Short mmCIF file of C-alpha atoms in Angstrom, two decimals:
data_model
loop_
_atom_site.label_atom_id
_atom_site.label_comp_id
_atom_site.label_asym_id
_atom_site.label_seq_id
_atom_site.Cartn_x
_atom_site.Cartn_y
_atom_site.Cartn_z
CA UNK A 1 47.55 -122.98 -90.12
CA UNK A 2 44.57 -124.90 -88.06
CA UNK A 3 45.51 -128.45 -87.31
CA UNK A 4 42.34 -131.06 -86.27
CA UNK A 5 44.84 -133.19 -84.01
CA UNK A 6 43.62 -137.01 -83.04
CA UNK A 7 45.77 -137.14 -80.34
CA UNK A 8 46.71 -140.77 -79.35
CA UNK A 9 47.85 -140.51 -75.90
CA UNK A 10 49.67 -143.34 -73.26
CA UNK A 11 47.64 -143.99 -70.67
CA UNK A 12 49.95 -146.91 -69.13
CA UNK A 13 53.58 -147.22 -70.09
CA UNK A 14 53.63 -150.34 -68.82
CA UNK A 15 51.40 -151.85 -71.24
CA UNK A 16 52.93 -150.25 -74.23
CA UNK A 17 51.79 -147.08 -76.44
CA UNK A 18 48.23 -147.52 -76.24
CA UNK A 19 46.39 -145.42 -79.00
CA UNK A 20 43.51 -143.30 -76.76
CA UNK A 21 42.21 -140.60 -79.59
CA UNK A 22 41.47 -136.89 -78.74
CA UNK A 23 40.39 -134.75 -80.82
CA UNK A 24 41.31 -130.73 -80.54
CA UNK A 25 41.62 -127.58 -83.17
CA UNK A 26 45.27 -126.62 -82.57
CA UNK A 27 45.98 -122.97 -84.26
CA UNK A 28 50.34 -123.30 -85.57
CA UNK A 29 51.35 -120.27 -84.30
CA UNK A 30 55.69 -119.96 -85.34
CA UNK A 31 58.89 -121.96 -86.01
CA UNK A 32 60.41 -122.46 -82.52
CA UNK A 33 63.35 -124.51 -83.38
CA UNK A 34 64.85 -127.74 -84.32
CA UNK A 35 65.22 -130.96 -83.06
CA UNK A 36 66.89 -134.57 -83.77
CA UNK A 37 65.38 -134.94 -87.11
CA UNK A 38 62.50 -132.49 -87.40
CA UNK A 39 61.28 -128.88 -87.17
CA UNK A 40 59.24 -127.97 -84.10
CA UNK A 41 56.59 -125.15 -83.93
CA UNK A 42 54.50 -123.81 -81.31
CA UNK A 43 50.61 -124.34 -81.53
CA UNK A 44 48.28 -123.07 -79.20
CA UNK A 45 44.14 -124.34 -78.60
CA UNK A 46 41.72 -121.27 -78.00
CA UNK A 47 38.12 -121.86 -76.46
CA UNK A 48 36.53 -118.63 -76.87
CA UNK A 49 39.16 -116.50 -78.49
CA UNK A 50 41.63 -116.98 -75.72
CA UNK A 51 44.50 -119.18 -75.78
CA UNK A 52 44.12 -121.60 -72.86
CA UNK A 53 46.67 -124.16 -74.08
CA UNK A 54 50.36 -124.33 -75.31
CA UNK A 55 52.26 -127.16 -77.00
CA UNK A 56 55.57 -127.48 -79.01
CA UNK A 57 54.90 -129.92 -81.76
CA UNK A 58 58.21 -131.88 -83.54
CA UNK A 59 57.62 -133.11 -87.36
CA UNK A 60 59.32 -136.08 -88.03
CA UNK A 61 59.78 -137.31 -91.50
CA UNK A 62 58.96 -140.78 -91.64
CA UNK A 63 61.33 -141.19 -95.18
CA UNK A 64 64.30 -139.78 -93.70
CA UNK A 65 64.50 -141.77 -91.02
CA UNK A 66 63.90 -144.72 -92.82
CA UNK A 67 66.74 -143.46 -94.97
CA UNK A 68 69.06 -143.46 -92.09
CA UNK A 69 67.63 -146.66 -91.15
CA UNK A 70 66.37 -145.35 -87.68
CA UNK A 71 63.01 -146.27 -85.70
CA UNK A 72 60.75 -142.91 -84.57
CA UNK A 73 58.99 -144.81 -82.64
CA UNK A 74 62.41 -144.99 -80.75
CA UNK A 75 61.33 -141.67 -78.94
CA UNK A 76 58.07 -142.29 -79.12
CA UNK A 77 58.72 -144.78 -76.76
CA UNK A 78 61.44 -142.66 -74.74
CA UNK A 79 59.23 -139.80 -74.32
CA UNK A 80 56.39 -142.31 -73.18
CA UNK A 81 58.49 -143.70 -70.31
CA UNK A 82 60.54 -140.70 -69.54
CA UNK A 83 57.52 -137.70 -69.26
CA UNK A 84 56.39 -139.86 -66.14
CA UNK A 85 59.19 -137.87 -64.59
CA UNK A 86 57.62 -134.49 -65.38
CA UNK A 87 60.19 -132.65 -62.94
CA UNK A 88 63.48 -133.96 -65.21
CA UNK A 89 62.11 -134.35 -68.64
CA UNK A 90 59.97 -132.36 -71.21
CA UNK A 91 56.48 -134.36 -71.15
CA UNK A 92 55.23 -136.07 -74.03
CA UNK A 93 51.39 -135.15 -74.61
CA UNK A 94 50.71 -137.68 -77.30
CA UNK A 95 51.07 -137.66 -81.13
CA UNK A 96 49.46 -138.01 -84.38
CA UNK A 97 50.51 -139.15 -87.98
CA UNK A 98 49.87 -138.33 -91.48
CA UNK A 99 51.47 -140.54 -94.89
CA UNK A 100 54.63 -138.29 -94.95
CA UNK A 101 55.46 -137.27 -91.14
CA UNK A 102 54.96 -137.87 -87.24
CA UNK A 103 54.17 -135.48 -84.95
CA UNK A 104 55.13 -135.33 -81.49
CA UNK A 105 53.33 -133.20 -79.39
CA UNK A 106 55.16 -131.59 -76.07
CA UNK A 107 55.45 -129.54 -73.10
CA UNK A 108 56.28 -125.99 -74.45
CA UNK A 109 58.78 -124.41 -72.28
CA UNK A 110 58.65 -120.46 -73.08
CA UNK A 111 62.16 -119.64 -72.09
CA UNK A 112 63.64 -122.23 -74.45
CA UNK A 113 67.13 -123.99 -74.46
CA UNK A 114 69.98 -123.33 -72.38
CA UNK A 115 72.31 -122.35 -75.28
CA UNK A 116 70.22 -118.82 -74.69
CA UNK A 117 71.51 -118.51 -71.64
CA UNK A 118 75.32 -119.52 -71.96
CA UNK A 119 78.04 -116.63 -73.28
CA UNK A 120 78.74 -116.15 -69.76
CA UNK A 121 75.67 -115.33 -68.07
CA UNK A 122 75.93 -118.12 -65.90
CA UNK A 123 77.57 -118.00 -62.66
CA UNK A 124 79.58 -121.14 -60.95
CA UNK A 125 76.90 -121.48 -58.65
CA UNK A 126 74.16 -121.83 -61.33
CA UNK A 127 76.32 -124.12 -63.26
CA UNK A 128 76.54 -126.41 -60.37
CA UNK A 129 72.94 -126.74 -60.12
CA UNK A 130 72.02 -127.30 -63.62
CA UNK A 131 74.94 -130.12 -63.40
CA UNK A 132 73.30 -131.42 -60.85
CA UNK A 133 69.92 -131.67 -62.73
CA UNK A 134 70.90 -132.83 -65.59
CA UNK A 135 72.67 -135.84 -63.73
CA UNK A 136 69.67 -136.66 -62.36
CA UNK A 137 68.01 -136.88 -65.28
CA UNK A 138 71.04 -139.16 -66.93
CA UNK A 139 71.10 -141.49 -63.76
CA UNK A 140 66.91 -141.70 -64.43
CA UNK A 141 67.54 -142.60 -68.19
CA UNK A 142 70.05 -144.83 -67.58
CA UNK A 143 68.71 -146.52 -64.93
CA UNK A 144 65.47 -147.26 -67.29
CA UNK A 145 67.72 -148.33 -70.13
CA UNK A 146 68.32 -145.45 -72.15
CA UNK A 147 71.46 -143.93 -73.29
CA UNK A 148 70.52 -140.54 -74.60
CA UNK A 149 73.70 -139.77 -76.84
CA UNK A 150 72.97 -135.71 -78.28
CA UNK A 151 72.93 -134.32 -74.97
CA UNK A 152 73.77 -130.36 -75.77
CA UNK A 153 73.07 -126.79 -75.53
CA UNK A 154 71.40 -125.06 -78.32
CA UNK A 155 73.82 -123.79 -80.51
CA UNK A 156 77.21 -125.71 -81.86
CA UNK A 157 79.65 -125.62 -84.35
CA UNK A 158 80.47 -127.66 -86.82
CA UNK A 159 83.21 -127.99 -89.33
CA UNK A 160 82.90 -127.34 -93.21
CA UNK A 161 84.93 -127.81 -95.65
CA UNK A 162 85.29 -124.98 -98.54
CA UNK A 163 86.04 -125.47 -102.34
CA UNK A 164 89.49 -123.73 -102.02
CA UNK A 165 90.46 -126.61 -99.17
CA UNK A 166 90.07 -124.27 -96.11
CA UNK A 167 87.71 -124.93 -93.10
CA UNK A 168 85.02 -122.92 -92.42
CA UNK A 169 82.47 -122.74 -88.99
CA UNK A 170 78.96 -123.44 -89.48
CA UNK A 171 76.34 -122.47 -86.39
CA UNK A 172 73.49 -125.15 -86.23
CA UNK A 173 70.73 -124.58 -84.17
CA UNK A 174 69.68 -127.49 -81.73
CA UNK A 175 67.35 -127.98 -79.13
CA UNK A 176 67.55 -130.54 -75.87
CA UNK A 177 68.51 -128.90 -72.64
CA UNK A 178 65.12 -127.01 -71.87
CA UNK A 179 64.92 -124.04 -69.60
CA UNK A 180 61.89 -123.88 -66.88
CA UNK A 181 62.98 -121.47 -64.63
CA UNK A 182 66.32 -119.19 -64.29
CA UNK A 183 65.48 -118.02 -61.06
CA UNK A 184 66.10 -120.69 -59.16
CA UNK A 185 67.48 -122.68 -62.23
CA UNK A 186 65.14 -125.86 -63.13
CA UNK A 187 66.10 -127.47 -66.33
CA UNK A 188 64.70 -130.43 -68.11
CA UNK A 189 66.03 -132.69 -70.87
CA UNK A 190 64.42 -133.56 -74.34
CA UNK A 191 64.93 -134.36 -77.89
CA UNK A 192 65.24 -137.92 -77.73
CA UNK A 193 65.44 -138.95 -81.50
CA UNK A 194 68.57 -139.91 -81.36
CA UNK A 195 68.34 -142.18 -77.75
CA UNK A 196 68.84 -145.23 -77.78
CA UNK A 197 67.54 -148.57 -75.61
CA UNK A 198 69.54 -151.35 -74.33
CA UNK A 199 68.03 -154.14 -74.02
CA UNK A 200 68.36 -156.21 -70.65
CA UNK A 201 70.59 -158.72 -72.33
CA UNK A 202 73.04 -156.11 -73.80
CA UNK A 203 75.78 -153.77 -72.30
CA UNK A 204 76.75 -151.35 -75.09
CA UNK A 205 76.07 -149.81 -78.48
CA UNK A 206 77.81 -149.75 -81.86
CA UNK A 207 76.38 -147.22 -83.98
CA UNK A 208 77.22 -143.70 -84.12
CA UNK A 209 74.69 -140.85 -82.69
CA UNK A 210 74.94 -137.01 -81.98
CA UNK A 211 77.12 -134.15 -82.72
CA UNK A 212 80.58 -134.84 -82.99
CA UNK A 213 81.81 -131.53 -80.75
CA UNK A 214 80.09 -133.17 -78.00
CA UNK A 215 80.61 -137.03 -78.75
CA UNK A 216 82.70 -138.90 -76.68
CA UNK A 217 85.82 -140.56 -77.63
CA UNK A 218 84.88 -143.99 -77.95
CA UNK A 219 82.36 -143.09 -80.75
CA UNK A 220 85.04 -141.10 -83.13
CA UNK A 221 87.44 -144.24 -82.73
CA UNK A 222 89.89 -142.02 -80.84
CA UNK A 223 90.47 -144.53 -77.84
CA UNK A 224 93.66 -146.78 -78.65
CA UNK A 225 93.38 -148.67 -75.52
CA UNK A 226 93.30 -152.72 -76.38
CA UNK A 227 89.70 -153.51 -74.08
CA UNK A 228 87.93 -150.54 -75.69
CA UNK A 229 86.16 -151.67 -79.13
CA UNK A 230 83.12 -150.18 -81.72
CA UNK A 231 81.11 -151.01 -78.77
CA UNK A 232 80.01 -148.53 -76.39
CA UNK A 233 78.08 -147.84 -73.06
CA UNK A 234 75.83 -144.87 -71.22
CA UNK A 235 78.81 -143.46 -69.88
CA UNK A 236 79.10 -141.09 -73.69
CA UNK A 237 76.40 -139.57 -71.95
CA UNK A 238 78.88 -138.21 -69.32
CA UNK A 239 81.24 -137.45 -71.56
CA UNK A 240 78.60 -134.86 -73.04
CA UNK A 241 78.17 -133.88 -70.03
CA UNK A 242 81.48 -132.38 -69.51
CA UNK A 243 81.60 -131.01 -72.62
CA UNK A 244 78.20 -129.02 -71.90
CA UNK A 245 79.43 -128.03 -68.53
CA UNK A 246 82.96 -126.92 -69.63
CA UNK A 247 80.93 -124.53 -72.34
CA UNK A 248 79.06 -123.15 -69.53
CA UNK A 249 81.77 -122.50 -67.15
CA UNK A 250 84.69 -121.45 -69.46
CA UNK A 251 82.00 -119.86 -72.70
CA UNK A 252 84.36 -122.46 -74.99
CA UNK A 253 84.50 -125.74 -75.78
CA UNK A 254 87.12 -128.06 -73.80
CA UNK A 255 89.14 -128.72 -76.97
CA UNK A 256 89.54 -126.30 -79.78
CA UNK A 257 89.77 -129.17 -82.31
CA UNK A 258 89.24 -132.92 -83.30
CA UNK A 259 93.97 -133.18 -83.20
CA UNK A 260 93.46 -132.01 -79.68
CA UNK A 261 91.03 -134.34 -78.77
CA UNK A 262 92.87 -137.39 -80.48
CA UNK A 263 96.18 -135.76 -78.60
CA UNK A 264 94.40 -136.00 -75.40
CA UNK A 265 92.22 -139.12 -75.38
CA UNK A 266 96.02 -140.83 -76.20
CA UNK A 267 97.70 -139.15 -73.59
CA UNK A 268 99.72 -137.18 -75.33
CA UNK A 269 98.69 -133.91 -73.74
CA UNK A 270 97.24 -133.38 -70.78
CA UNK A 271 93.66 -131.91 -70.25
CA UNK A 272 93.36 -127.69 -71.59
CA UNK A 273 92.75 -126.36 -68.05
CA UNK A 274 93.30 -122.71 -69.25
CA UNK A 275 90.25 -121.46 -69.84
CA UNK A 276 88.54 -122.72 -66.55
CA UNK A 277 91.21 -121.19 -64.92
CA UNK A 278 90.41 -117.68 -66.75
CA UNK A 279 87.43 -118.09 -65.40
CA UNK A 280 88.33 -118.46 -62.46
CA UNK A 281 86.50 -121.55 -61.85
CA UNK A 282 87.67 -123.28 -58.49
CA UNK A 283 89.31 -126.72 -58.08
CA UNK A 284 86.63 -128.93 -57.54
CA UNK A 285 84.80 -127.62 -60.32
CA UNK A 286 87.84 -128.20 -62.48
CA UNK A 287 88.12 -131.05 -61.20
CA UNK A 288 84.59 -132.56 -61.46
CA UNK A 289 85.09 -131.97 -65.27
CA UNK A 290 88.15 -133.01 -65.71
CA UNK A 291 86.71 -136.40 -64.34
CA UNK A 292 83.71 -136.71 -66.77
CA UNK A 293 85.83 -135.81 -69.52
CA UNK A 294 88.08 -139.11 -68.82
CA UNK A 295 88.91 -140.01 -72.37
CA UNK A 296 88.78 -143.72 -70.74
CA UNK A 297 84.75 -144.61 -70.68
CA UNK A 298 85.50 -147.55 -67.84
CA UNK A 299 87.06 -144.50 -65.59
CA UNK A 300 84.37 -142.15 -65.90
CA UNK A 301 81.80 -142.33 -63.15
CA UNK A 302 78.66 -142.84 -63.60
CA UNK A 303 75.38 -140.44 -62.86
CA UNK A 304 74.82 -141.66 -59.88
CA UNK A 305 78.39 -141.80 -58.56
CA UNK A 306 78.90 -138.21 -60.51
CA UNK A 307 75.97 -136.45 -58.17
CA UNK A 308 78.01 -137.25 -55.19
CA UNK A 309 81.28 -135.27 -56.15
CA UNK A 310 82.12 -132.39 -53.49
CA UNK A 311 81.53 -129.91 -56.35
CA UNK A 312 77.79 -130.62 -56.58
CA UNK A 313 77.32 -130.54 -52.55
CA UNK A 314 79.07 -127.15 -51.95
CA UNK A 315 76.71 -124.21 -51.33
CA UNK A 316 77.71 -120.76 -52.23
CA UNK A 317 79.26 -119.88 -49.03
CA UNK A 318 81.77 -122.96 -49.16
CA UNK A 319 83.33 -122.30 -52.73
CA UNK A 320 85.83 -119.88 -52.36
CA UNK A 321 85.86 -117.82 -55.85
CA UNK A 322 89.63 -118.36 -58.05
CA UNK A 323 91.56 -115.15 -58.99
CA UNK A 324 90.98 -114.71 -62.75
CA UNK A 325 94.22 -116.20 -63.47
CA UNK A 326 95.87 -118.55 -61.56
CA UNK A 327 98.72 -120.95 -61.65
CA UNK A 328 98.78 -123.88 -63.68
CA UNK A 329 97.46 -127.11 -62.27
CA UNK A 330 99.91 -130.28 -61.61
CA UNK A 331 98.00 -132.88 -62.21
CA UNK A 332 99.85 -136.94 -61.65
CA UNK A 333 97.24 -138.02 -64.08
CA UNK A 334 95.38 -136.02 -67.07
CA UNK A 335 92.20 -137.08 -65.80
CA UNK A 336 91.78 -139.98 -63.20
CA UNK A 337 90.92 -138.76 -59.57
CA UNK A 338 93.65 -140.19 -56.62
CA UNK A 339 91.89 -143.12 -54.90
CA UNK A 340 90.83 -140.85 -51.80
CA UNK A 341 89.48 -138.80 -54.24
CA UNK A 342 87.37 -141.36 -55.34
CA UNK A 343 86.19 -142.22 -51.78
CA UNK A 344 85.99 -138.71 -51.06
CA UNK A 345 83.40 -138.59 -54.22
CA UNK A 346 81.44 -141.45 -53.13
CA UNK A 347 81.13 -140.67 -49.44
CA UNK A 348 80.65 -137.16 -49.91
CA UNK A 349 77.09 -136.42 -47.70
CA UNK A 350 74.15 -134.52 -49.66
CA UNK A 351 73.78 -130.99 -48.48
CA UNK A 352 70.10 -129.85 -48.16
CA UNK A 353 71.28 -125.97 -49.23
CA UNK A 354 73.08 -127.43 -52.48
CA UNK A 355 72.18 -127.58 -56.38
CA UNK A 356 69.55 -130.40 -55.89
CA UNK A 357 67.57 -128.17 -53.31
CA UNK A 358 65.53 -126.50 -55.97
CA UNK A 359 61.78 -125.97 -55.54
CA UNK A 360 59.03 -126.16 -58.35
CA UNK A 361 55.93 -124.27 -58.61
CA UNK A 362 53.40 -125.90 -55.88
CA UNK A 363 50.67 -125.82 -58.99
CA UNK A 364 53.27 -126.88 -61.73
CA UNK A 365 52.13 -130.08 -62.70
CA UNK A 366 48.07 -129.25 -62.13
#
């Protein structure tokens, strides 16, 4: 399929989505995955008979998300701010439109989504520093108003219901944590159809985003405490964060159902530490997602407090690897860190050898 792409491209963000028209021959080449609300395929431009440019290209049906009563121009306007940061995010080359669809054009990243890489072929160390990225691309998003609210690997489960009344697993293909390099590791975050912007007045959202394995408790109404309400703030995107880096750690989500999670975010269990301690995953890893996954939203930290937690400034040498199994942790509180913890977290000094001391390609962004 040969696409004539009018490419309207951004030329300043700061004056809005200004329409600047392009016109190219793309050539769809395959079906490379999904995303928030559309298919995406891979199209390449040829001058000559040789390919000399690559793009992933997300449909978006205009009627469904009118259905659902959501904006596209809602990541339109995401990826427009966001792909100024071309070393966090997947970069937004422009898009075009027809009656029926949108069609986001983007930075095709050949190794694809993280979920390829997870089922335990990623070591403590490499966890650390895509943690570590992906915090700094939350703290960037947040800090510019956005609250992304899907943040996950490629591949979850969800639950569905049979006609005899039993449960059975469904495997849904996703796409938003985006592999660059696995050698150092260099990730970058995408898929923003289901962000959302607060504006400078506001504080919180209301409506419910993203998949619910991942969602924090806030959003599934699971929080019984009397000053949390429907309304809710950037820190869900933490909450997704732990979930993402317990699955890469321990190759299993950090709660094996939606009673456990209710259990938990009330209090009346304590946080499933078993299977990070299979995996021999030391203490301040544990404990730096124990801490995100605070079923209270106000005791979460934020990205920017997150990035300073001992586990993200330890280089190899200092983390001392856990026997496979190991005893049980005591634990005063099922989540909250002691007060010197907290200072310890804050105060903790950047180490130029740690996760956030990856290097790109000097002619990446040529």
């Amino acid at each position: 399929m040969t696409t004539l792409c009018r490419l309207n491209t951004c030329r300043d963000a700061k004056r809005g989505m200004r329409k600047v028209r392009v016109e190219k021959r793309w050539i769809r080449q395959r079906h490379i995955g999904h995303g928030a609300f559309g298919e995406v395929w891979l199209e390449v431009y040829r001058e000559q008979e040789q390919v000399v440019a690559e793009r992933a290209v997300k449909g978006i049906q205009k009627r469904r998300m009118e259905n659902l009563n959501i904006d596209y121009k809602r990541e339109l306007l995401a990826l427009a701010k966001l792909s100024r940061h071309q070393d966090l995010f997947v970069s937004l080359h422009g898009w075009y439109e027809d009656d029926d669809s949108v069609f986001l054009a983007m930075e095709y990243l050949q190794h694809g989504d993280l979920g390829n890489f997870i089922n335990g072929g990623i070591t403590e160390n490499g966890a650390r520093m895509i943690c570590a990225q992906l915090l700094d691309g939350l703290s960037t998003m947040h800090s510019l108003g956005f609250t992304h609210r899907d943040l996950k690997p490629q591949v979850y489960l969800v639950l569905v219901p049979k006609c005899d009344g039993s449960i059975t697993f469904l495997t849904v293909p996703n796409q938003n944590i985006f592999v660059v390099s696995a050698a150092p590791w260099w990730i970058k975050i995408g898929d923003f159809g289901t962000s959302k912007r607060i504006a400078s007045e506001q504080t919180a959202l209301r409506t419910q985003a993203g998949t619910r394995q991942f969602q924090a408790p806030e959003i599934l109404g699971y929080v019984e405490e009397a000053e949390e309400t429907s309304e809710y703030t950037n820190l869900v995107d933490i909450w997704s964060l732990g979930c993402v880096t317990h699955l890469i750690l321990a190759d299993t989500a950090p709660f094996a159902n939606a009673r456990a999670l209710i259990d938990y975010s009330s209090g009346r269990i304590e946080f499933p530490y078993e299977a990070l301690q299979d995996g021999g995953i030391s203490v301040d890893g544990r404990h730096f997602v124990v801490a995100l996954l605070n079923p209270r939203p106000s005791k979460r930290p934020t990205a920017q407090i997150a990035l300073q937690h001992i586990w993200l400034q330890a280089s190899p040498s200092t983390q001392a690897p856990q026997p496979k199994k190991s005893s049980k942790i005591k634990s005063t509180s099922a989540i909250s860190p002691s007060k010197s913890q907290q200072e310890q977290l804050i105060k903790a000094p950047r180490n130029p050898e740690g996760p956030l001391a990856y290097r790109k390609p000097d002619n990446y962004f040529q």
